[in-house]
């Protein structure tokens, strides 16, 4: 893992860049006047790296992720994933996404919900039966394949959404606070699983999170954002070797980095 | 015993008490015998008439069912097209509102000119079904959870995939709720069509032949049987609609409110253009209908000819005079019935806030009664109010009251809990709560109710005039139908539809003014 962390510094030529955000900003018109969700920001993410976005609520993290997925158009600037426009890229089924809210189809059971992206992409389900079951197993929902979303707890629904985000074998994965509804123990467990999945597939991953420890544990670099207007305050590299084990959570270096991050979050310029 | 069982036992007990009182008054008092024949007599008469019920009932049920199927098919197709193209919906606004507001009784005699056999009443049933089924389906198709729309878009799916996987399934509960409301209307449409078509079989024909016979038990039997058929249609869709609603509602609340449909977008010019198209389209369809079917223009004049009938030639002033006279009799009664029905519903809904037990008792009755076909109350109205103008007023009040009450009661229950609590915190009682919170909150529902029932009031009065009083617009149409005065049938139908649409639009206009405040 040599070139995991590239952003404003010049990119070494041998590391392919998966995501380029170039001076993209977003202002929403509202009845009470325009709201600047995101001032023009720039970010580069190399292939196979894991980037965590962290910042106070309302600083535009979700907006940034939605722009990368092509669900919002930046007012100015440009976004390219693997040199393609988001609308074009997502059609190829290379994009996986889990929103802040599970957004499950209420009338479909767990299995059919996980299979849903394949249907949208026009891929067959039958040959993928085994894979879908394995994903449901992976998120700890074995035996719940036939349950409807209304029969699951909030955390279980969120895990269905995580399994769903992986079903299309994406090369770029966007996760918006996917573990927000999980308890601390399950959250640790899912962190380890996510690291395993990411390491196995070398999926370029963008993770929005509220958990500082989660960001440090998982990411190659942490993008710290400030609000009003939403902007990138600092980008902090995480030097720990991989694979990372749960011991890391109790190491002094880990805590030192978490403290650095906390300081950056509340640093100069952070909205009161 | 659980609470639900006890509640049910109480309802059964209440019904038995009412039946016992009815049985006593209907057999022991002279006015009871004449107006409220005892249930045992009604049943005995129905048993004696069983062959007639079978033949008439079968005809009406068949007509209503076929009309329901055609009407719903058309409604679903239209809703799909309107969902795909909001411009198309704007263009068809005039047609849709005309179909909603038209007093169905004037359309029956027109359909007879184009179709024969059972088709006129079947088509009338379909026309009555169309609007509620279409608007419910369209609402269901449009109400897509924005989070699911995002999900589909994130995997590169377009409108087709969204329609296929999300909209269709998501619209099912609305669709069935629409079916539920439409089923009793199919029965009403069938019966109203039978009045005008001169058919031998069907509850419409049965009622027409029974009205002059002076047999109260038979009249009550016909009214109750027609209601039963309509309510059976309602009940048929009750359970599936509930099931579907439970399995479709999102498990978490949507964080984002659904995007408002951009119908009002576009410039002023565009809006005016669409309004003109919407206005012209019903007339264009009318013209196409009479031209393409090649029915003689004497029997089926086009829009231009009908308007000329009222303004040119020797007969014009006589025709205008006859129509004016009829309108002078009909409109005040309809307006009176509308206002009285609305006021009565508002007062009763408000009172039920002061006495919640009253609301609990009244609501199921009102829910059932609003789905009774209004022709079913004709027998009761005749027996109680005779054939004078009070019968017309009462008919209008009846058709206005029940739907208005249900809507207003729902309005009163949407008052936010916090607002009522605030009044209570400052020591305000139920009355203060009513005056300062509940009434202002439910003004919007009052307007919605008025818009919904204004056309019904006119229909109620015209049905009473046609069948009972022999005055006004309803009678003019019936007489013209008998006298083969086709120009007058068309002119009368046109005028009454225009008045209905105008009433509907006027309420909407006042509503927008008041609600914008
Ligand atoms: N569709 C929208 N319309 C108007 N304002 C929006 C919309 N989406 C987001 N915003 C505003 O943009 C800002 C950033 O929102 P968001 O990206 O959801 O923040 P975060 O995910 O970091 O909490 C907030 O102030 C929010 O109110
Ligand atoms: Mg967010």
PDB file of N, CA and C and ligand atoms in Angstrom, chain A residues 28-30 35-37 55-64 72 100 176-177 208, chain B residues 256, ligand 1:
ATOM      1  N   UNK A  28     -28.559  25.504  -3.275  1.00  0.00           N
ATOM      2  CA  UNK A  28     -29.962  25.157  -3.470  1.00  0.00           C
ATOM      3  C   UNK A  28     -30.821  26.400  -3.375  1.00  0.00           C
ATOM      4  N   UNK A  29     -31.706  26.608  -4.336  1.00  0.00           N
ATOM      5  CA  UNK A  29     -32.677  27.685  -4.177  1.00  0.00           C
ATOM      6  C   UNK A  29     -33.761  27.227  -3.212  1.00  0.00           C
ATOM      7  N   UNK A  30     -34.060  28.015  -2.199  1.00  0.00           N
ATOM      8  CA  UNK A  30     -35.159  27.669  -1.291  1.00  0.00           C
ATOM      9  C   UNK A  30     -36.070  28.882  -1.191  1.00  0.00           C
ATOM     10  N   UNK A  35     -29.412  28.557  -0.506  1.00  0.00           N
ATOM     11  CA  UNK A  35     -28.612  27.950   0.562  1.00  0.00           C
ATOM     12  C   UNK A  35     -27.363  27.352  -0.072  1.00  0.00           C
ATOM     13  N   UNK A  36     -26.194  27.835   0.363  1.00  0.00           N
ATOM     14  CA  UNK A  36     -24.946  27.275  -0.169  1.00  0.00           C
ATOM     15  C   UNK A  36     -24.661  25.982   0.582  1.00  0.00           C
ATOM     16  N   UNK A  37     -24.947  24.859  -0.074  1.00  0.00           N
ATOM     17  CA  UNK A  37     -24.704  23.568   0.570  1.00  0.00           C
ATOM     18  C   UNK A  37     -23.215  23.249   0.533  1.00  0.00           C
ATOM     19  N   UNK A  55     -17.553  15.558   9.219  1.00  0.00           N
ATOM     20  CA  UNK A  55     -17.850  16.974   9.416  1.00  0.00           C
ATOM     21  C   UNK A  55     -19.181  17.141  10.114  1.00  0.00           C
ATOM     22  N   UNK A  56     -19.464  18.347  10.608  1.00  0.00           N
ATOM     23  CA  UNK A  56     -20.722  18.568  11.318  1.00  0.00           C
ATOM     24  C   UNK A  56     -21.911  18.369  10.387  1.00  0.00           C
ATOM     25  N   UNK A  57     -23.059  18.101  10.950  1.00  0.00           N
ATOM     26  CA  UNK A  57     -24.239  17.875  10.130  1.00  0.00           C
ATOM     27  C   UNK A  57     -24.600  19.170   9.398  1.00  0.00           C
ATOM     28  N   UNK A  58     -24.942  19.036   8.126  1.00  0.00           N
ATOM     29  CA  UNK A  58     -25.272  20.197   7.316  1.00  0.00           C
ATOM     30  C   UNK A  58     -24.089  20.788   6.575  1.00  0.00           C
ATOM     31  N   UNK A  59     -22.911  20.110   6.609  1.00  0.00           N
ATOM     32  CA  UNK A  59     -21.743  20.673   5.936  1.00  0.00           C
ATOM     33  C   UNK A  59     -21.650  20.195   4.486  1.00  0.00           C
ATOM     34  N   UNK A  60     -22.627  19.459   4.031  1.00  0.00           N
ATOM     35  CA  UNK A  60     -22.675  19.125   2.609  1.00  0.00           C
ATOM     36  C   UNK A  60     -22.101  17.761   2.263  1.00  0.00           C
ATOM     37  N   UNK A  61     -21.938  16.879   3.238  1.00  0.00           N
ATOM     38  CA  UNK A  61     -21.374  15.555   2.946  1.00  0.00           C
ATOM     39  C   UNK A  61     -22.301  14.763   2.020  1.00  0.00           C
ATOM     40  N   UNK A  62     -23.590  14.732   2.389  1.00  0.00           N
ATOM     41  CA  UNK A  62     -24.545  14.001   1.556  1.00  0.00           C
ATOM     42  C   UNK A  62     -24.625  14.614   0.170  1.00  0.00           C
ATOM     43  N   UNK A  63     -24.612  15.934   0.119  1.00  0.00           N
ATOM     44  CA  UNK A  63     -24.681  16.620  -1.164  1.00  0.00           C
ATOM     45  C   UNK A  63     -23.499  16.236  -2.045  1.00  0.00           C
ATOM     46  N   UNK A  64     -22.320  16.164  -1.443  1.00  0.00           N
ATOM     47  CA  UNK A  64     -21.124  15.785  -2.196  1.00  0.00           C
ATOM     48  C   UNK A  64     -21.279  14.374  -2.770  1.00  0.00           C
ATOM     49  N   UNK A  72     -27.286  14.928  -8.091  1.00  0.00           N
ATOM     50  CA  UNK A  72     -27.348  16.395  -8.127  1.00  0.00           C
ATOM     51  C   UNK A  72     -26.310  16.859  -9.132  1.00  0.00           C
ATOM     52  N   UNK A 100     -28.063   7.474   3.406  1.00  0.00           N
ATOM     53  CA  UNK A 100     -28.192   7.692   4.843  1.00  0.00           C
ATOM     54  C   UNK A 100     -29.402   6.931   5.395  1.00  0.00           C
ATOM     55  N   UNK A 176     -23.171   6.545   2.660  1.00  0.00           N
ATOM     56  CA  UNK A 176     -23.542   7.741   3.421  1.00  0.00           C
ATOM     57  C   UNK A 176     -24.001   7.328   4.820  1.00  0.00           C
ATOM     58  N   UNK A 177     -23.139   7.472   5.797  1.00  0.00           N
ATOM     59  CA  UNK A 177     -23.434   7.096   7.186  1.00  0.00           C
ATOM     60  C   UNK A 177     -24.152   5.751   7.264  1.00  0.00           C
ATOM     61  N   UNK A 208     -19.100   8.430   4.198  1.00  0.00           N
ATOM     62  CA  UNK A 208     -19.473   9.539   5.071  1.00  0.00           C
ATOM     63  C   UNK A 208     -19.740   8.965   6.447  1.00  0.00           C
TER      64      UNK A 208
ATOM     65  N   UNK B 256     -37.165  13.717   2.739  1.00  0.00           N
ATOM     66  CA  UNK B 256     -37.381  14.792   1.788  1.00  0.00           C
ATOM     67  C   UNK B 256     -38.836  14.758   1.364  1.00  0.00           C
TER      68      UNK B 256
HETATM   69  N1  LIG C   1     -32.637  19.444  -1.841  1.00  0.00           N
HETATM   70  C1  LIG C   1     -32.239  20.434  -1.019  1.00  0.00           C
HETATM   71  N2  LIG C   1     -32.883  21.615  -1.021  1.00  0.00           N
HETATM   72  C2  LIG C   1     -32.498  22.627  -0.225  1.00  0.00           C
HETATM   73  N3  LIG C   1     -31.486  22.557   0.634  1.00  0.00           N
HETATM   74  C3  LIG C   1     -30.796  21.408   0.706  1.00  0.00           C
HETATM   75  C4  LIG C   1     -31.144  20.283  -0.111  1.00  0.00           C
HETATM   76  N4  LIG C   1     -30.284  19.275   0.182  1.00  0.00           N
HETATM   77  C5  LIG C   1     -29.452  19.751   1.117  1.00  0.00           C
HETATM   78  N5  LIG C   1     -29.751  21.028   1.439  1.00  0.00           N
HETATM   79  C6  LIG C   1     -29.038  21.878   2.406  1.00  0.00           C
HETATM   80  O1  LIG C   1     -27.687  21.780   2.112  1.00  0.00           O
HETATM   81  C7  LIG C   1     -26.924  21.701   3.290  1.00  0.00           C
HETATM   82  C8  LIG C   1     -26.063  20.459   3.293  1.00  0.00           C
HETATM   83  O2  LIG C   1     -26.885  19.329   3.396  1.00  0.00           O
HETATM   84  P1  LIG C   1     -26.314  17.850   3.449  1.00  0.00           P
HETATM   85  O3  LIG C   1     -25.487  17.629   2.254  1.00  0.00           O
HETATM   86  O4  LIG C   1     -27.479  16.936   3.631  1.00  0.00           O
HETATM   87  O5  LIG C   1     -25.455  17.882   4.774  1.00  0.00           O
HETATM   88  P2  LIG C   1     -24.847  16.680   5.629  1.00  0.00           P
HETATM   89  O6  LIG C   1     -25.089  15.401   4.886  1.00  0.00           O
HETATM   90  O7  LIG C   1     -23.409  17.012   5.751  1.00  0.00           O
HETATM   91  O8  LIG C   1     -25.513  16.703   6.940  1.00  0.00           O
HETATM   92  C9  LIG C   1     -27.886  21.760   4.449  1.00  0.00           C
HETATM   93  O9  LIG C   1     -27.948  23.080   4.913  1.00  0.00           O
HETATM   94  C10 LIG C   1     -29.191  21.369   3.832  1.00  0.00           C
HETATM   95  O10 LIG C   1     -30.251  22.002   4.478  1.00  0.00           O
END
